[in-house]
mmCIF file of C-alpha atoms in Angstrom:
data_model
loop_
_atom_site.group_PDB
_atom_site.id
_atom_site.type_symbol
_atom_site.label_atom_id
_atom_site.label_comp_id
_atom_site.label_asym_id
_atom_site.label_seq_id
_atom_site.Cartn_x
_atom_site.Cartn_y
_atom_site.Cartn_z
ATOM 1 C CA UNK A 1 -20.003 129.789 75.281
ATOM 2 C CA UNK A 2 -20.306 131.689 72.032
ATOM 3 C CA UNK A 3 -22.655 130.639 69.246
ATOM 4 C CA UNK A 4 -21.040 131.546 65.896
ATOM 5 C CA UNK A 5 -24.252 130.826 63.997
ATOM 6 C CA UNK A 6 -26.251 133.220 66.183
ATOM 7 C CA UNK A 7 -23.508 135.844 65.945
ATOM 8 C CA UNK A 8 -23.502 135.668 62.149
ATOM 9 C CA UNK A 9 -27.257 136.134 61.725
ATOM 10 C CA UNK A 10 -26.602 139.809 61.012
ATOM 11 C CA UNK A 11 -23.150 139.360 59.536
ATOM 12 C CA UNK A 12 -23.390 142.289 57.107
ATOM 13 C CA UNK A 13 -24.353 144.772 59.829
ATOM 14 C CA UNK A 14 -21.640 143.451 62.154
ATOM 15 C CA UNK A 15 -19.052 143.612 59.355
ATOM 16 C CA UNK A 16 -19.579 147.245 58.441
ATOM 17 C CA UNK A 17 -17.713 148.762 61.434
ATOM 18 C CA UNK A 18 -14.777 146.445 60.731
ATOM 19 C CA UNK A 19 -14.499 147.690 57.157
ATOM 20 C CA UNK A 20 -14.972 151.320 58.225
ATOM 21 C CA UNK A 21 -12.155 150.856 60.737
ATOM 22 C CA UNK A 22 -9.755 149.240 58.257
ATOM 23 C CA UNK A 23 -10.427 151.921 55.659
ATOM 24 C CA UNK A 24 -8.536 154.393 57.851
ATOM 25 C CA UNK A 25 -5.447 152.206 58.364
ATOM 26 C CA UNK A 26 -2.860 153.618 55.979
ATOM 27 C CA UNK A 27 -0.420 150.707 55.918
ATOM 28 C CA UNK A 28 0.373 150.068 52.253
ATOM 29 C CA UNK A 29 2.420 146.935 52.899
ATOM 30 C CA UNK A 30 2.284 144.422 55.731
ATOM 31 C CA UNK A 31 4.071 141.144 56.342
ATOM 32 C CA UNK A 32 2.331 140.116 59.560
ATOM 33 C CA UNK A 33 -1.200 141.064 60.645
ATOM 34 C CA UNK A 34 -2.966 139.972 63.849
ATOM 35 C CA UNK A 35 -6.699 140.014 64.545
ATOM 36 C CA UNK A 36 -7.391 140.013 68.298
ATOM 37 C CA UNK A 37 -10.811 138.592 69.108
ATOM 38 C CA UNK A 38 -11.271 137.278 65.593
ATOM 39 C CA UNK A 39 -14.608 135.570 66.234
ATOM 40 C CA UNK A 40 -15.760 133.240 63.415
ATOM 41 C CA UNK A 41 -12.931 134.386 61.154
ATOM 42 C CA UNK A 42 -14.939 135.678 58.198
ATOM 43 C CA UNK A 43 -13.560 139.200 58.644
ATOM 44 C CA UNK A 44 -10.050 137.988 59.467
ATOM 45 C CA UNK A 45 -9.898 136.401 56.025
ATOM 46 C CA UNK A 46 -10.419 139.819 54.422
ATOM 47 C CA UNK A 47 -7.156 141.020 56.003
ATOM 48 C CA UNK A 48 -5.290 138.618 53.738
ATOM 49 C CA UNK A 49 -7.055 140.200 50.771
ATOM 50 C CA UNK A 50 -6.138 143.695 51.956
ATOM 51 C CA UNK A 51 -2.455 142.762 52.436
ATOM 52 C CA UNK A 52 -1.695 139.931 49.965
ATOM 53 C CA UNK A 53 1.915 139.483 51.147
ATOM 54 C CA UNK A 54 1.014 139.170 54.825
ATOM 55 C CA UNK A 55 0.652 136.202 57.100
ATOM 56 C CA UNK A 56 -2.501 136.644 59.170
ATOM 57 C CA UNK A 57 -3.142 135.322 62.681
ATOM 58 C CA UNK A 58 -6.557 135.375 64.320
ATOM 59 C CA UNK A 59 -6.903 134.648 68.029
ATOM 60 C CA UNK A 60 -10.013 134.325 70.162
ATOM 61 C CA UNK A 61 -10.663 132.985 73.646
ATOM 62 C CA UNK A 62 -13.734 131.081 72.451
ATOM 63 C CA UNK A 63 -13.093 127.525 71.212
ATOM 64 C CA UNK A 64 -16.476 127.644 69.462
ATOM 65 C CA UNK A 65 -15.496 130.741 67.489
ATOM 66 C CA UNK A 66 -12.090 129.324 66.538
ATOM 67 C CA UNK A 67 -13.683 126.060 65.431
ATOM 68 C CA UNK A 68 -15.937 128.054 63.097
ATOM 69 C CA UNK A 69 -12.981 130.193 61.945
ATOM 70 C CA UNK A 70 -10.949 127.210 60.810
ATOM 71 C CA UNK A 71 -12.933 127.072 57.571
ATOM 72 C CA UNK A 72 -11.148 130.310 56.608
ATOM 73 C CA UNK A 73 -7.654 129.003 57.435
ATOM 74 C CA UNK A 74 -5.080 128.790 54.646
ATOM 75 C CA UNK A 75 -1.860 126.880 55.470
ATOM 76 C CA UNK A 76 1.094 129.234 55.648
ATOM 77 C CA UNK A 77 -1.184 132.219 55.110
ATOM 78 C CA UNK A 78 -4.107 132.469 57.556
ATOM 79 C CA UNK A 79 -3.966 130.796 60.982
ATOM 80 C CA UNK A 80 -6.390 130.723 63.898
ATOM 81 C CA UNK A 81 -5.628 129.967 67.532
ATOM 82 C CA UNK A 82 -7.549 129.761 70.809
ATOM 83 C CA UNK A 83 -5.962 132.330 73.105
ATOM 84 C CA UNK A 84 -6.962 135.086 75.506
ATOM 85 C CA UNK A 85 -5.697 138.387 74.131
ATOM 86 C CA UNK A 86 -4.647 139.434 77.639
ATOM 87 C CA UNK A 87 -1.868 136.836 77.508
ATOM 88 C CA UNK A 88 -0.930 137.294 73.867
ATOM 89 C CA UNK A 89 2.786 137.819 73.260
ATOM 90 C CA UNK A 90 3.782 137.932 69.572
ATOM 91 C CA UNK A 91 6.770 135.919 68.432
ATOM 92 C CA UNK A 92 7.466 138.700 65.945
ATOM 93 C CA UNK A 93 6.282 142.293 65.832
ATOM 94 C CA UNK A 94 3.138 142.662 63.707
ATOM 95 C CA UNK A 95 2.780 145.435 61.161
ATOM 96 C CA UNK A 96 -0.930 145.771 61.924
ATOM 97 C CA UNK A 97 -2.981 144.694 64.945
ATOM 98 C CA UNK A 98 -6.776 144.819 64.695
ATOM 99 C CA UNK A 99 -9.207 144.415 67.593
ATOM 100 C CA UNK A 100 -12.772 144.598 66.357
ATOM 101 C CA UNK A 101 -15.553 144.728 68.989
ATOM 102 C CA UNK A 102 -13.580 142.801 71.602
ATOM 103 C CA UNK A 103 -12.107 145.214 74.155
ATOM 104 C CA UNK A 104 -15.532 145.805 75.741
ATOM 105 C CA UNK A 105 -15.302 142.236 77.089
ATOM 106 C CA UNK A 106 -11.937 142.925 78.752
ATOM 107 C CA UNK A 107 -12.185 144.761 82.084
ATOM 108 C CA UNK A 108 -9.542 147.468 82.404
ATOM 109 C CA UNK A 109 -8.636 147.252 78.745
ATOM 110 C CA UNK A 110 -7.130 150.756 78.770
ATOM 111 C CA UNK A 111 -4.316 149.203 80.788
ATOM 112 C CA UNK A 112 -3.620 146.808 77.901
ATOM 113 C CA UNK A 113 -2.885 149.572 75.410
ATOM 114 C CA UNK A 114 0.753 150.220 76.427
ATOM 115 C CA UNK A 115 1.627 146.532 75.975
ATOM 116 C CA UNK A 116 -0.176 146.338 72.638
ATOM 117 C CA UNK A 117 1.545 149.478 71.377
ATOM 118 C CA UNK A 118 4.922 148.028 72.365
ATOM 119 C CA UNK A 119 4.077 144.779 70.559
ATOM 120 C CA UNK A 120 3.556 146.450 67.168
ATOM 121 C CA UNK A 121 6.621 147.243 65.075
ATOM 122 C CA UNK A 122 7.712 150.918 65.000
ATOM 123 C CA UNK A 123 5.687 152.677 62.333
ATOM 124 C CA UNK A 124 3.009 149.979 62.444
ATOM 125 C CA UNK A 125 -0.669 150.312 63.257
ATOM 126 C CA UNK A 126 -3.064 149.415 66.066
ATOM 127 C CA UNK A 127 -6.728 149.698 65.081
ATOM 128 C CA UNK A 128 -9.778 148.926 67.215
ATOM 129 C CA UNK A 129 -13.440 149.695 67.593
ATOM 130 C CA UNK A 130 -15.755 149.111 70.543
ATOM 131 C CA UNK A 131 -19.501 149.324 71.036
ATOM 132 C CA UNK A 132 -20.509 152.414 72.972
ATOM 133 C CA UNK A 133 -24.232 151.795 73.314
ATOM 134 C CA UNK A 134 -24.340 150.475 76.865
ATOM 135 C CA UNK A 135 -26.908 153.092 77.935
ATOM 136 C CA UNK A 136 -29.235 152.099 75.071
ATOM 137 C CA UNK A 137 -32.630 150.558 75.940
ATOM 138 C CA UNK A 138 -31.409 147.126 74.839
ATOM 139 C CA UNK A 139 -28.791 147.136 77.599
ATOM 140 C CA UNK A 140 -30.754 149.027 80.267
ATOM 141 C CA UNK A 141 -33.614 146.537 79.963
ATOM 142 C CA UNK A 142 -31.165 143.641 80.096
ATOM 143 C CA UNK A 143 -29.511 144.935 83.268
ATOM 144 C CA UNK A 144 -32.887 145.551 84.916
ATOM 145 C CA UNK A 145 -34.064 141.999 84.243
ATOM 146 C CA UNK A 146 -30.770 140.574 85.495
ATOM 147 C CA UNK A 147 -31.035 142.676 88.663
ATOM 148 C CA UNK A 148 -34.559 141.414 89.370
ATOM 149 C CA UNK A 149 -33.241 137.879 89.081
ATOM 150 C CA UNK A 150 -30.252 138.718 91.325
ATOM 151 C CA UNK A 151 -27.779 137.617 88.669
ATOM 152 C CA UNK A 152 -24.126 138.548 89.162
ATOM 153 C CA UNK A 153 -22.920 139.607 85.710
ATOM 154 C CA UNK A 154 -19.619 141.014 84.478
ATOM 155 C CA UNK A 155 -21.071 143.535 82.035
ATOM 156 C CA UNK A 156 -19.120 144.628 78.962
ATOM 157 C CA UNK A 157 -18.133 148.277 78.867
ATOM 158 C CA UNK A 158 -16.116 150.809 76.899
ATOM 159 C CA UNK A 159 -14.776 154.351 77.228
ATOM 160 C CA UNK A 160 -15.468 157.684 75.592
ATOM 161 C CA UNK A 161 -13.480 158.700 72.491
ATOM 162 C CA UNK A 162 -11.394 161.277 74.380
ATOM 163 C CA UNK A 163 -10.170 158.644 76.842
ATOM 164 C CA UNK A 164 -8.866 156.414 74.057
ATOM 165 C CA UNK A 165 -7.306 159.383 72.276
ATOM 166 C CA UNK A 166 -5.554 160.552 75.437
ATOM 167 C CA UNK A 167 -4.273 157.072 76.344
ATOM 168 C CA UNK A 168 -2.808 156.463 72.881
ATOM 169 C CA UNK A 169 -1.423 159.962 72.395
ATOM 170 C CA UNK A 170 0.399 159.748 75.741
ATOM 171 C CA UNK A 171 2.117 156.646 74.377
ATOM 172 C CA UNK A 172 3.516 158.746 71.541
ATOM 173 C CA UNK A 173 1.181 157.467 68.830
ATOM 174 C CA UNK A 174 -0.320 159.478 66.016
ATOM 175 C CA UNK A 175 -4.007 159.003 66.777
ATOM 176 C CA UNK A 176 -7.265 159.183 64.859
ATOM 177 C CA UNK A 177 -10.375 158.631 66.989
ATOM 178 C CA UNK A 178 -14.014 159.055 66.025
ATOM 179 C CA UNK A 179 -17.492 157.751 66.766
ATOM 180 C CA UNK A 180 -20.413 156.686 64.594
ATOM 181 C CA UNK A 181 -24.004 155.769 65.312
ATOM 182 C CA UNK A 182 -25.277 153.225 62.822
ATOM 183 C CA UNK A 183 -29.004 152.886 62.305
ATOM 184 C CA UNK A 184 -29.276 149.250 61.320
ATOM 185 C CA UNK A 185 -32.548 148.208 59.705
ATOM 186 C CA UNK A 186 -32.932 144.603 60.818
ATOM 187 C CA UNK A 187 -35.263 142.157 59.068
ATOM 188 C CA UNK A 188 -37.375 139.513 60.726
ATOM 189 C CA UNK A 189 -39.374 139.149 63.915
ATOM 190 C CA UNK A 190 -37.818 139.962 67.300
ATOM 191 C CA UNK A 191 -34.821 141.308 65.384
ATOM 192 C CA UNK A 192 -33.216 143.177 68.279
ATOM 193 C CA UNK A 193 -33.573 140.149 70.529
ATOM 194 C CA UNK A 194 -31.907 137.989 67.875
ATOM 195 C CA UNK A 195 -29.098 140.557 67.591
ATOM 196 C CA UNK A 196 -28.453 140.792 71.336
ATOM 197 C CA UNK A 197 -28.656 137.017 71.836
ATOM 198 C CA UNK A 198 -25.467 136.825 69.774
ATOM 199 C CA UNK A 199 -23.520 139.298 71.933
ATOM 200 C CA UNK A 200 -24.769 141.406 74.849
ATOM 201 C CA UNK A 201 -27.288 138.947 76.284
ATOM 202 C CA UNK A 202 -24.800 136.088 76.286
ATOM 203 C CA UNK A 203 -23.607 136.613 79.919
ATOM 204 C CA UNK A 204 -27.195 136.517 81.173
ATOM 205 C CA UNK A 205 -28.044 133.406 79.173
ATOM 206 C CA UNK A 206 -24.947 131.707 80.576
ATOM 207 C CA UNK A 207 -25.872 132.679 84.146
ATOM 208 C CA UNK A 208 -29.381 131.197 83.883
ATOM 209 C CA UNK A 209 -30.322 127.578 84.284
ATOM 210 C CA UNK A 210 -31.556 126.074 81.042
ATOM 211 C CA UNK A 211 -35.140 125.928 82.334
ATOM 212 C CA UNK A 212 -35.098 129.690 83.044
ATOM 213 C CA UNK A 213 -33.861 130.834 79.652
ATOM 214 C CA UNK A 214 -37.160 130.586 77.812
ATOM 215 C CA UNK A 215 -38.908 132.689 80.474
ATOM 216 C CA UNK A 216 -36.114 135.270 80.355
ATOM 217 C CA UNK A 217 -36.186 135.485 76.550
ATOM 218 C CA UNK A 218 -39.968 135.918 76.570
ATOM 219 C CA UNK A 219 -39.752 138.776 79.085
ATOM 220 C CA UNK A 220 -36.775 140.424 77.409
ATOM 221 C CA UNK A 221 -38.232 140.017 73.927
ATOM 222 C CA UNK A 222 -41.526 141.644 74.925
ATOM 223 C CA UNK A 223 -39.710 144.643 76.409
ATOM 224 C CA UNK A 224 -37.509 144.985 73.316
ATOM 225 C CA UNK A 225 -40.540 144.937 71.024
ATOM 226 C CA UNK A 226 -41.862 147.965 72.891
ATOM 227 C CA UNK A 227 -38.509 149.776 72.903
ATOM 228 C CA UNK A 228 -37.786 148.980 69.243
ATOM 229 C CA UNK A 229 -41.140 148.698 67.447
ATOM 230 C CA UNK A 230 -41.106 146.829 64.169
ATOM 231 C CA UNK A 231 -41.826 148.990 61.128
ATOM 232 C CA UNK A 232 -43.099 147.871 57.709
ATOM 233 C CA UNK A 233 -39.513 148.062 56.454
ATOM 234 C CA UNK A 234 -37.848 146.365 59.447
ATOM 235 C CA UNK A 235 -36.709 147.183 62.978
ATOM 236 C CA UNK A 236 -34.298 150.086 63.481
ATOM 237 C CA UNK A 237 -31.451 149.472 65.910
ATOM 238 C CA UNK A 238 -29.352 152.578 66.607
ATOM 239 C CA UNK A 239 -25.849 151.427 67.520
ATOM 240 C CA UNK A 240 -23.085 153.782 68.627
ATOM 241 C CA UNK A 241 -19.453 152.708 68.214
ATOM 242 C CA UNK A 242 -16.071 154.294 68.983
ATOM 243 C CA UNK A 243 -13.114 153.821 66.622
ATOM 244 C CA UNK A 244 -9.404 154.364 67.205
ATOM 245 C CA UNK A 245 -6.415 154.196 64.873
ATOM 246 C CA UNK A 246 -2.924 154.571 66.307
ATOM 247 C CA UNK A 247 0.291 154.658 64.308
ATOM 248 C CA UNK A 248 3.159 153.508 66.454
ATOM 249 C CA UNK A 249 6.021 156.045 66.741
ATOM 250 C CA UNK A 250 9.294 155.442 64.902
ATOM 251 C CA UNK A 251 10.149 153.287 61.955
ATOM 252 C CA UNK A 252 9.269 153.807 58.338
ATOM 253 C CA UNK A 253 6.134 155.880 57.602
#
């Protein structure tokens, strides 16, 4: 279960990597653009602004996210669909495929890259970014609490920049890979807890009985307040991300 409202509490901070990623995609024209793991659809809608002649499809495995995304749908222009990206097969080759902060939830996602590269039209673009902060205190504390409670969790994960570069370059793509650490200044009380409740803590919350969640959140929140002390200007959350842009070989430049 995903909670779009919780996810969007820090929508501006979550949107920035998406825009930084798209800024490096050099496609001047596009007729068909796909957003894999589109979430609540607010960022998917900006793809139609970037490429005014394109039809845009957003897919996500979460019915809750797609329900929220439907407010951004435009008949014949922007469409949303519940679907697991691992089974996605395009009816036509997209010019641009975007996957923003989704591959970390897909075990073995490096193995998906050859199929995704083949799906994009020759000369088209595959662009994705993934969190790379899984050794940060927010995640180490979370794993420690889950271990004490003997919870079996499929943790999200990602790879180092060189691994993505090598995988895409071996497929013949022209590749641009980089990493960035954002230092988000989050407003409000228990800001890091509120952030992680929308993403990284979700598997733990799902694994707990409803009666246990309040106790978990109290314990986790207290530890996060120590790891990320609130300052007069807000709470600083360092967040490392890895970005990759691949232009598919062949076709028009």
